[in-house]
Amino acid sequence: TQGVSSAASDVYKRQLMCETTYKPDWELPGGVVEPIESPHAGAVRECREELGVPLDIPGTPSLIDWMPPALGWSDAIEFIYDAGVVEPTLVKVMHPADSEISRLHWVEPQLVPDHVTALSARRIEAILSDRMPRATENGFPV
């Protein structure tokens, strides 16, 4: 479960990305659900734990993606939520609130692929392209 957030300025929107302490590529805020925790509840909890603030995350995922086995993990179904535009007051108090997050970055959408895996880039591009909920497999349209 992951969350997508944007910070608005007068000129453009930027994508919130987390620089992790355990790998070179960046991630959307979020993580793995706990036992008997719904995907939405997991997204809300993970974002609060990682960013130090609660986000208003809609109940409908923006993307549901099947991910093939990778890096020792078996395959997975991932639910990615779009928290939309984050209020400036929250942006000012957001901080890496988890030991796995070293820094938060607000990245222009066209620069996101420079910092993430090809899979994450496909997913984020699909979400930001039209904000229509969809299902993908390995980040590709089904």
Backbone as JSON Lines, residues from 0, in Angstrom:
{"i":0,"aa":"T","n":[0.86,-1.17,0.0],"ca":[0.0,0.0,0.0],"c":[0.9,1.23,0.0]}
{"i":1,"aa":"Q","n":[0.62,2.16,-0.88],"ca":[1.42,3.36,-0.96],"c":[0.51,4.55,-1.17]}
{"i":2,"aa":"G","n":[1.03,5.73,-0.92],"ca":[0.25,6.93,-1.14],"c":[0.97,7.88,-2.07]}
{"i":3,"aa":"V","n":[0.22,8.56,-2.91],"ca":[0.77,9.56,-3.82],"c":[0.26,10.9,-3.37]}
{"i":4,"aa":"S","n":[1.13,11.87,-3.24],"ca":[0.72,13.21,-2.83],"c":[1.38,14.25,-3.7]}
{"i":5,"aa":"S","n":[0.73,15.37,-3.85],"ca":[1.3,16.47,-4.62],"c":[1.29,17.73,-3.77]}
{"i":6,"aa":"A","n":[2.27,18.57,-3.96],"ca":[2.29,19.89,-3.33],"c":[2.06,20.91,-4.42]}
{"i":7,"aa":"A","n":[1.11,21.78,-4.21],"ca":[0.8,22.77,-5.24],"c":[1.61,24.03,-5.02]}
{"i":8,"aa":"S","n":[2.0,24.64,-6.1],"ca":[2.58,25.98,-6.06],"c":[1.83,26.78,-7.11]}
{"i":9,"aa":"D","n":[2.17,28.02,-7.28],"ca":[1.5,28.83,-8.29],"c":[1.82,28.36,-9.7]}
{"i":10,"aa":"V","n":[2.92,27.65,-9.88],"ca":[3.38,27.31,-11.22],"c":[3.12,25.85,-11.57]}
{"i":11,"aa":"Y","n":[3.38,24.92,-10.68],"ca":[3.27,23.51,-11.01],"c":[3.05,22.68,-9.76]}
{"i":12,"aa":"K","n":[2.76,21.41,-9.97],"ca":[2.61,20.46,-8.87],"c":[3.85,19.57,-8.83]}
{"i":13,"aa":"R","n":[4.19,19.16,-7.64],"ca":[5.33,18.27,-7.46],"c":[4.87,17.01,-6.74]}
{"i":14,"aa":"Q","n":[5.61,15.95,-6.95],"ca":[5.31,14.64,-6.39],"c":[6.14,14.4,-5.13]}
{"i":15,"aa":"L","n":[5.5,13.96,-4.06],"ca":[6.21,13.64,-2.83],"c":[6.9,12.28,-2.97]}
{"i":16,"aa":"M","n":[8.2,12.25,-2.73],"ca":[8.97,11.02,-2.8],"c":[9.8,10.9,-1.53]}
{"i":17,"aa":"C","n":[10.01,9.66,-1.1],"ca":[10.8,9.38,0.09],"c":[12.15,8.78,-0.31]}
{"i":18,"aa":"E","n":[13.21,9.41,0.14],"ca":[14.55,8.84,-0.03],"c":[14.76,7.88,1.13]}
{"i":19,"aa":"T","n":[15.02,6.61,0.82],"ca":[15.13,5.61,1.87],"c":[16.58,5.42,2.32]}
{"i":20,"aa":"T","n":[16.75,4.8,3.47],"ca":[18.08,4.53,4.01],"c":[18.63,3.19,3.56]}
{"i":21,"aa":"Y","n":[17.8,2.38,2.9],"ca":[18.2,1.0,2.62],"c":[18.37,0.66,1.13]}
{"i":22,"aa":"K","n":[18.15,1.64,0.22],"ca":[18.35,1.39,-1.2],"c":[18.49,2.71,-1.93]}
{"i":23,"aa":"P","n":[19.06,2.68,-3.14],"ca":[19.32,3.95,-3.84],"c":[18.09,4.61,-4.46]}
{"i":24,"aa":"D","n":[17.08,3.82,-4.86],"ca":[15.92,4.44,-5.51],"c":[14.93,4.94,-4.45]}
{"i":25,"aa":"W","n":[14.18,5.96,-4.84],"ca":[13.2,6.57,-3.95],"c":[11.87,5.86,-4.07]}
{"i":26,"aa":"E","n":[11.0,6.1,-3.11],"ca":[9.69,5.45,-3.05],"c":[8.6,6.46,-2.75]}
{"i":27,"aa":"L","n":[7.39,6.07,-3.09],"ca":[6.22,6.79,-2.59],"c":[6.11,6.48,-1.11]}
{"i":28,"aa":"P","n":[5.52,7.39,-0.32],"ca":[5.28,7.03,1.08],"c":[4.36,5.82,1.14]}
{"i":29,"aa":"G","n":[4.58,4.95,2.1],"ca":[3.73,3.78,2.25],"c":[4.53,2.56,2.62]}
{"i":30,"aa":"G","n":[3.86,1.43,2.65],"ca":[4.54,0.21,3.02],"c":[3.59,-0.97,3.04]}
{"i":31,"aa":"V","n":[3.92,-1.96,3.83],"ca":[3.2,-3.22,3.9],"c":[2.12,-3.15,4.98]}
{"i":32,"aa":"V","n":[0.96,-3.71,4.67],"ca":[-0.12,-3.74,5.67],"c":[0.21,-4.73,6.78]}
{"i":33,"aa":"E","n":[-0.36,-4.47,7.95],"ca":[-0.24,-5.38,9.09],"c":[-1.28,-6.49,8.95]}
{"i":34,"aa":"P","n":[-1.12,-7.61,9.68],"ca":[-2.15,-8.66,9.63],"c":[-3.53,-8.08,9.98]}
{"i":35,"aa":"I","n":[-4.5,-8.46,9.22],"ca":[-5.91,-8.06,9.39],"c":[-6.07,-6.53,9.31]}
{"i":36,"aa":"E","n":[-5.27,-5.88,8.49],"ca":[-5.39,-4.44,8.26],"c":[-5.78,-4.25,6.8]}
{"i":37,"aa":"S","n":[-6.76,-3.41,6.53],"ca":[-7.18,-3.18,5.15],"c":[-6.11,-2.37,4.4]}
{"i":38,"aa":"P","n":[-6.11,-2.45,3.07],"ca":[-5.16,-1.65,2.3],"c":[-5.28,-0.15,2.59]}
{"i":39,"aa":"H","n":[-6.5,0.37,2.68],"ca":[-6.67,1.8,2.94],"c":[-6.16,2.17,4.33]}
{"i":40,"aa":"A","n":[-6.52,1.38,5.34],"ca":[-6.03,1.65,6.7],"c":[-4.51,1.58,6.74]}
{"i":41,"aa":"G","n":[-3.92,0.65,6.0],"ca":[-2.46,0.54,5.95],"c":[-1.83,1.77,5.3]}
{"i":42,"aa":"A","n":[-2.45,2.29,4.23],"ca":[-1.92,3.49,3.57],"c":[-1.96,4.68,4.52]}
{"i":43,"aa":"V","n":[-3.07,4.85,5.22],"ca":[-3.21,5.96,6.17],"c":[-2.16,5.83,7.27]}
{"i":44,"aa":"R","n":[-2.03,4.64,7.85],"ca":[-1.07,4.42,8.94],"c":[0.36,4.63,8.47]}
{"i":45,"aa":"E","n":[0.72,4.01,7.34],"ca":[2.1,4.11,6.85],"c":[2.48,5.55,6.53]}
{"i":46,"aa":"C","n":[1.58,6.3,5.9],"ca":[1.9,7.7,5.58],"c":[2.08,8.51,6.86]}
{"i":47,"aa":"R","n":[1.22,8.29,7.85],"ca":[1.35,8.99,9.13],"c":[2.68,8.63,9.81]}
{"i":48,"aa":"E","n":[3.03,7.33,9.8],"ca":[4.28,6.89,10.42],"c":[5.51,7.43,9.7]}
{"i":49,"aa":"E","n":[5.47,7.5,8.38],"ca":[6.64,7.92,7.63],"c":[6.78,9.42,7.5]}
{"i":50,"aa":"L","n":[5.66,10.16,7.5],"ca":[5.69,11.59,7.24],"c":[5.45,12.43,8.49]}
{"i":51,"aa":"G","n":[5.01,11.81,9.56],"ca":[4.79,12.54,10.8],"c":[3.5,13.35,10.83]}
{"i":52,"aa":"V","n":[2.67,13.22,9.82],"ca":[1.39,13.94,9.76],"c":[0.33,13.03,9.16]}
{"i":53,"aa":"P","n":[-0.93,13.24,9.52],"ca":[-2.0,12.46,8.88],"c":[-2.36,13.07,7.52]}
{"i":54,"aa":"L","n":[-2.61,12.22,6.54],"ca":[-3.07,12.68,5.23],"c":[-4.5,12.22,5.01]}
{"i":55,"aa":"D","n":[-5.27,13.02,4.31],"ca":[-6.63,12.66,3.95],"c":[-6.56,11.83,2.66]}
{"i":56,"aa":"I","n":[-6.57,10.52,2.81],"ca":[-6.41,9.62,1.68],"c":[-7.78,9.06,1.31]}
{"i":57,"aa":"P","n":[-8.23,9.3,0.07],"ca":[-9.52,8.76,-0.36],"c":[-9.56,7.24,-0.27]}
{"i":58,"aa":"G","n":[-10.75,6.68,-0.13],"ca":[-10.9,5.24,0.05],"c":[-10.7,4.41,-1.2]}
{"i":59,"aa":"T","n":[-10.78,5.01,-2.38],"ca":[-10.62,4.27,-3.63],"c":[-9.17,4.36,-4.1]}
{"i":60,"aa":"P","n":[-8.51,3.22,-4.33],"ca":[-7.14,3.27,-4.84],"c":[-7.1,3.88,-6.24]}
{"i":61,"aa":"S","n":[-6.04,4.59,-6.53],"ca":[-5.83,5.13,-7.88],"c":[-5.26,4.06,-8.8]}
{"i":62,"aa":"L","n":[-4.55,3.11,-8.22],"ca":[-3.94,2.05,-9.01],"c":[-3.9,0.78,-8.18]}
{"i":63,"aa":"I","n":[-4.31,-0.32,-8.79],"ca":[-4.13,-1.64,-8.2],"c":[-3.23,-2.38,-9.18]}
{"i":64,"aa":"D","n":[-2.06,-2.8,-8.69],"ca":[-1.06,-3.37,-9.57],"c":[-0.59,-4.72,-9.06]}
{"i":65,"aa":"W","n":[-0.53,-5.71,-9.97],"ca":[0.1,-6.97,-9.65],"c":[1.59,-6.82,-9.92]}
{"i":66,"aa":"M","n":[2.38,-7.21,-8.94],"ca":[3.83,-7.11,-9.07],"c":[4.41,-8.53,-9.04]}
{"i":67,"aa":"P","n":[5.22,-8.88,-10.03],"ca":[5.82,-10.22,-10.05],"c":[6.87,-10.35,-8.93]}
{"i":68,"aa":"P","n":[7.28,-11.59,-8.64],"ca":[8.31,-11.78,-7.61],"c":[9.56,-10.95,-7.9]}
{"i":69,"aa":"A","n":[10.1,-10.35,-6.84],"ca":[11.31,-9.53,-6.98],"c":[12.03,-9.4,-5.65]}
{"i":70,"aa":"L","n":[13.34,-9.35,-5.69],"ca":[14.19,-9.08,-4.52],"c":[13.86,-9.97,-3.33]}
{"i":71,"aa":"G","n":[13.55,-11.24,-3.58],"ca":[13.26,-12.18,-2.5],"c":[11.82,-12.18,-2.03]}
{"i":72,"aa":"W","n":[10.99,-11.28,-2.55],"ca":[9.57,-11.24,-2.21],"c":[8.81,-12.07,-3.22]}
{"i":73,"aa":"S","n":[7.71,-12.68,-2.79],"ca":[6.84,-13.35,-3.75],"c":[6.02,-12.29,-4.48]}
{"i":74,"aa":"D","n":[5.18,-12.7,-5.42],"ca":[4.37,-11.71,-6.12],"c":[3.41,-11.04,-5.13]}
{"i":75,"aa":"A","n":[2.87,-9.91,-5.54],"ca":[2.01,-9.13,-4.64],"c":[0.99,-8.34,-5.43]}
{"i":76,"aa":"I","n":[-0.08,-8.0,-4.77],"ca":[-1.05,-7.04,-5.29],"c":[-0.84,-5.78,-4.47]}
{"i":77,"aa":"E","n":[-0.56,-4.67,-5.14],"ca":[-0.31,-3.41,-4.44],"c":[-1.43,-2.42,-4.74]}
{"i":78,"aa":"F","n":[-1.88,-1.76,-3.69],"ca":[-2.91,-0.73,-3.78],"c":[-2.22,0.62,-3.6]}
{"i":79,"aa":"I","n":[-2.35,1.5,-4.57],"ca":[-1.7,2.8,-4.49],"c":[-2.78,3.87,-4.48]}
{"i":80,"aa":"Y","n":[-2.75,4.7,-3.46],"ca":[-3.75,5.74,-3.26],"c":[-3.17,7.1,-3.6]}
{"i":81,"aa":"D","n":[-4.01,8.0,-4.04],"ca":[-3.61,9.36,-4.36],"c":[-4.19,10.3,-3.32]}
{"i":82,"aa":"A","n":[-3.34,10.88,-2.5],"ca":[-3.8,11.81,-1.47],"c":[-4.06,13.2,-2.03]}
{"i":83,"aa":"G","n":[-3.86,13.38,-3.32],"ca":[-4.16,14.66,-3.94],"c":[-3.19,15.74,-3.52]}
{"i":84,"aa":"V","n":[-3.67,16.97,-3.55],"ca":[-2.83,18.11,-3.19],"c":[-2.81,18.24,-1.66]}
{"i":85,"aa":"V","n":[-1.64,18.32,-1.11],"ca":[-1.46,18.43,0.34],"c":[-1.48,19.9,0.74]}
{"i":86,"aa":"E","n":[-2.19,20.18,1.8],"ca":[-2.29,21.55,2.31],"c":[-0.9,22.09,2.67]}
{"i":87,"aa":"P","n":[-0.61,23.34,2.33],"ca":[0.69,23.93,2.65],"c":[1.06,23.85,4.13]}
{"i":88,"aa":"T","n":[0.08,23.93,5.02],"ca":[0.39,23.83,6.45],"c":[0.94,22.46,6.81]}
{"i":89,"aa":"L","n":[0.45,21.4,6.14],"ca":[0.98,20.06,6.38],"c":[2.36,19.89,5.76]}
{"i":90,"aa":"V","n":[2.55,20.45,4.57],"ca":[3.85,20.34,3.9],"c":[4.95,20.92,4.79]}
{"i":91,"aa":"K","n":[4.64,22.03,5.47],"ca":[5.64,22.69,6.32],"c":[6.06,21.85,7.51]}
{"i":92,"aa":"V","n":[5.18,20.96,8.0],"ca":[5.52,20.17,9.19],"c":[5.86,18.72,8.87]}
{"i":93,"aa":"M","n":[5.75,18.32,7.61],"ca":[6.15,16.97,7.23],"c":[7.64,16.79,7.45]}
{"i":94,"aa":"H","n":[7.99,15.59,7.91],"ca":[9.4,15.27,8.11],"c":[9.57,13.75,8.08]}
{"i":95,"aa":"P","n":[10.77,13.27,7.8],"ca":[10.99,11.83,7.87],"c":[10.78,11.36,9.31]}
{"i":96,"aa":"A","n":[9.69,10.65,9.55],"ca":[9.34,10.25,10.9],"c":[9.59,8.76,11.14]}
{"i":97,"aa":"D","n":[10.28,8.12,10.24],"ca":[10.57,6.7,10.32],"c":[12.06,6.52,10.02]}
{"i":98,"aa":"S","n":[12.71,5.58,10.68],"ca":[14.15,5.39,10.49],"c":[14.5,4.92,9.08]}
{"i":99,"aa":"E","n":[13.52,4.4,8.32],"ca":[13.8,3.97,6.95],"c":[13.8,5.13,5.95]}
{"i":100,"aa":"I","n":[13.34,6.31,6.37],"ca":[13.25,7.46,5.48],"c":[14.31,8.47,5.89]}
{"i":101,"aa":"S","n":[15.23,8.8,4.96],"ca":[16.27,9.77,5.29],"c":[15.87,11.19,4.92]}
{"i":102,"aa":"R","n":[15.13,11.34,3.8],"ca":[14.72,12.69,3.36],"c":[13.42,12.6,2.59]}
{"i":103,"aa":"L","n":[12.68,13.69,2.59],"ca":[11.5,13.83,1.75],"c":[11.84,14.79,0.62]}
{"i":104,"aa":"H","n":[11.35,14.49,-0.56],"ca":[11.61,15.33,-1.73],"c":[10.3,15.63,-2.44]}
{"i":105,"aa":"W","n":[10.13,16.88,-2.88],"ca":[9.01,17.26,-3.74],"c":[9.59,17.39,-5.14]}
{"i":106,"aa":"V","n":[9.23,16.47,-6.01],"ca":[9.88,16.32,-7.31],"c":[8.91,16.68,-8.44]}
{"i":107,"aa":"E","n":[9.41,17.43,-9.41],"ca":[8.6,17.72,-10.59],"c":[8.32,16.39,-11.29]}
{"i":108,"aa":"P","n":[7.07,16.18,-11.75],"ca":[6.7,14.88,-12.33],"c":[7.64,14.37,-13.41]}
{"i":109,"aa":"Q","n":[8.14,15.24,-14.27],"ca":[9.02,14.77,-15.35],"c":[10.37,14.29,-14.82]}
{"i":110,"aa":"L","n":[10.73,14.62,-13.58],"ca":[12.01,14.2,-13.0],"c":[11.88,12.94,-12.13]}
{"i":111,"aa":"V","n":[10.65,12.51,-11.86],"ca":[10.44,11.32,-11.02],"c":[11.2,10.11,-11.56]}
{"i":112,"aa":"P","n":[11.16,9.8,-12.88],"ca":[11.88,8.62,-13.37],"c":[13.38,8.62,-13.08]}
{"i":113,"aa":"D","n":[13.96,9.77,-12.85],"ca":[15.39,9.84,-12.52],"c":[15.71,9.26,-11.15]}
{"i":114,"aa":"H","n":[14.68,9.07,-10.31],"ca":[14.91,8.68,-8.91],"c":[14.25,7.38,-8.49]}
{"i":115,"aa":"V","n":[13.48,6.76,-9.37],"ca":[12.72,5.57,-9.0],"c":[13.0,4.42,-9.97]}
{"i":116,"aa":"T","n":[12.53,3.24,-9.62],"ca":[12.65,2.1,-10.52],"c":[11.73,2.31,-11.73]}
{"i":117,"aa":"A","n":[11.97,1.54,-12.78],"ca":[11.12,1.63,-13.97],"c":[9.67,1.3,-13.61]}
{"i":118,"aa":"L","n":[9.46,0.32,-12.73],"ca":[8.1,-0.04,-12.3],"c":[7.42,1.14,-11.61]}
{"i":119,"aa":"S","n":[8.09,1.76,-10.67],"ca":[7.51,2.92,-9.98],"c":[7.23,4.06,-10.94]}
{"i":120,"aa":"A","n":[8.13,4.28,-11.88],"ca":[7.92,5.35,-12.87],"c":[6.66,5.09,-13.69]}
{"i":121,"aa":"R","n":[6.45,3.84,-14.12],"ca":[5.25,3.5,-14.9],"c":[4.0,3.74,-14.06]}
{"i":122,"aa":"R","n":[4.03,3.31,-12.82],"ca":[2.87,3.46,-11.95],"c":[2.54,4.94,-11.71]}
{"i":123,"aa":"I","n":[3.54,5.72,-11.36],"ca":[3.31,7.13,-11.05],"c":[2.84,7.88,-12.29]}
{"i":124,"aa":"E","n":[3.43,7.58,-13.43],"ca":[3.0,8.23,-14.67],"c":[1.54,7.91,-14.97]}
{"i":125,"aa":"A","n":[1.13,6.64,-14.78],"ca":[-0.26,6.25,-15.02],"c":[-1.21,7.01,-14.1]}
{"i":126,"aa":"I","n":[-0.85,7.14,-12.83],"ca":[-1.71,7.84,-11.87],"c":[-1.81,9.32,-12.22]}
{"i":127,"aa":"L","n":[-0.68,9.94,-12.49],"ca":[-0.68,11.38,-12.74],"c":[-1.24,11.75,-14.11]}
{"i":128,"aa":"S","n":[-1.3,10.79,-15.04],"ca":[-1.74,11.12,-16.4],"c":[-3.17,11.62,-16.45]}
{"i":129,"aa":"D","n":[-4.06,11.01,-15.69],"ca":[-5.45,11.45,-15.74],"c":[-6.22,11.24,-14.44]}
{"i":130,"aa":"R","n":[-5.53,10.72,-13.43],"ca":[-6.13,10.5,-12.12],"c":[-7.35,9.57,-12.16]}
{"i":131,"aa":"M","n":[-7.43,8.71,-13.17],"ca":[-8.52,7.74,-13.28],"c":[-8.07,6.42,-12.64]}
{"i":132,"aa":"P","n":[-8.88,5.83,-11.75],"ca":[-8.51,4.54,-11.15],"c":[-8.33,3.48,-12.23]}
{"i":133,"aa":"R","n":[-7.36,2.6,-12.02],"ca":[-7.08,1.57,-13.02],"c":[-6.37,0.4,-12.36]}
{"i":134,"aa":"A","n":[-6.33,-0.71,-13.12],"ca":[-5.57,-1.89,-12.71],"c":[-4.46,-2.1,-13.73]}
{"i":135,"aa":"T","n":[-3.3,-2.51,-13.24],"ca":[-2.16,-2.79,-14.11],"c":[-1.51,-4.08,-13.65]}
{"i":136,"aa":"E","n":[-0.62,-4.59,-14.48],"ca":[0.21,-5.74,-14.12],"c":[1.65,-5.35,-14.38]}
{"i":137,"aa":"N","n":[2.45,-5.34,-13.31],"ca":[3.84,-4.92,-13.38],"c":[3.95,-3.49,-13.93]}
{"i":138,"aa":"G","n":[2.92,-2.68,-13.64],"ca":[2.91,-1.29,-14.08],"c":[2.46,-1.07,-15.5]}
{"i":139,"aa":"F","n":[2.11,-2.14,-16.22],"ca":[1.66,-2.03,-17.61],"c":[0.15,-2.18,-17.67]}
{"i":140,"aa":"P","n":[-0.51,-1.49,-18.61],"ca":[-1.96,-1.67,-18.77],"c":[-2.31,-3.13,-19.04]}
{"i":141,"aa":"V","n":[-3.46,-3.55,-18.54],"ca":[-3.91,-4.93,-18.74],"c":[-4.72,-4.97,-20.02]}
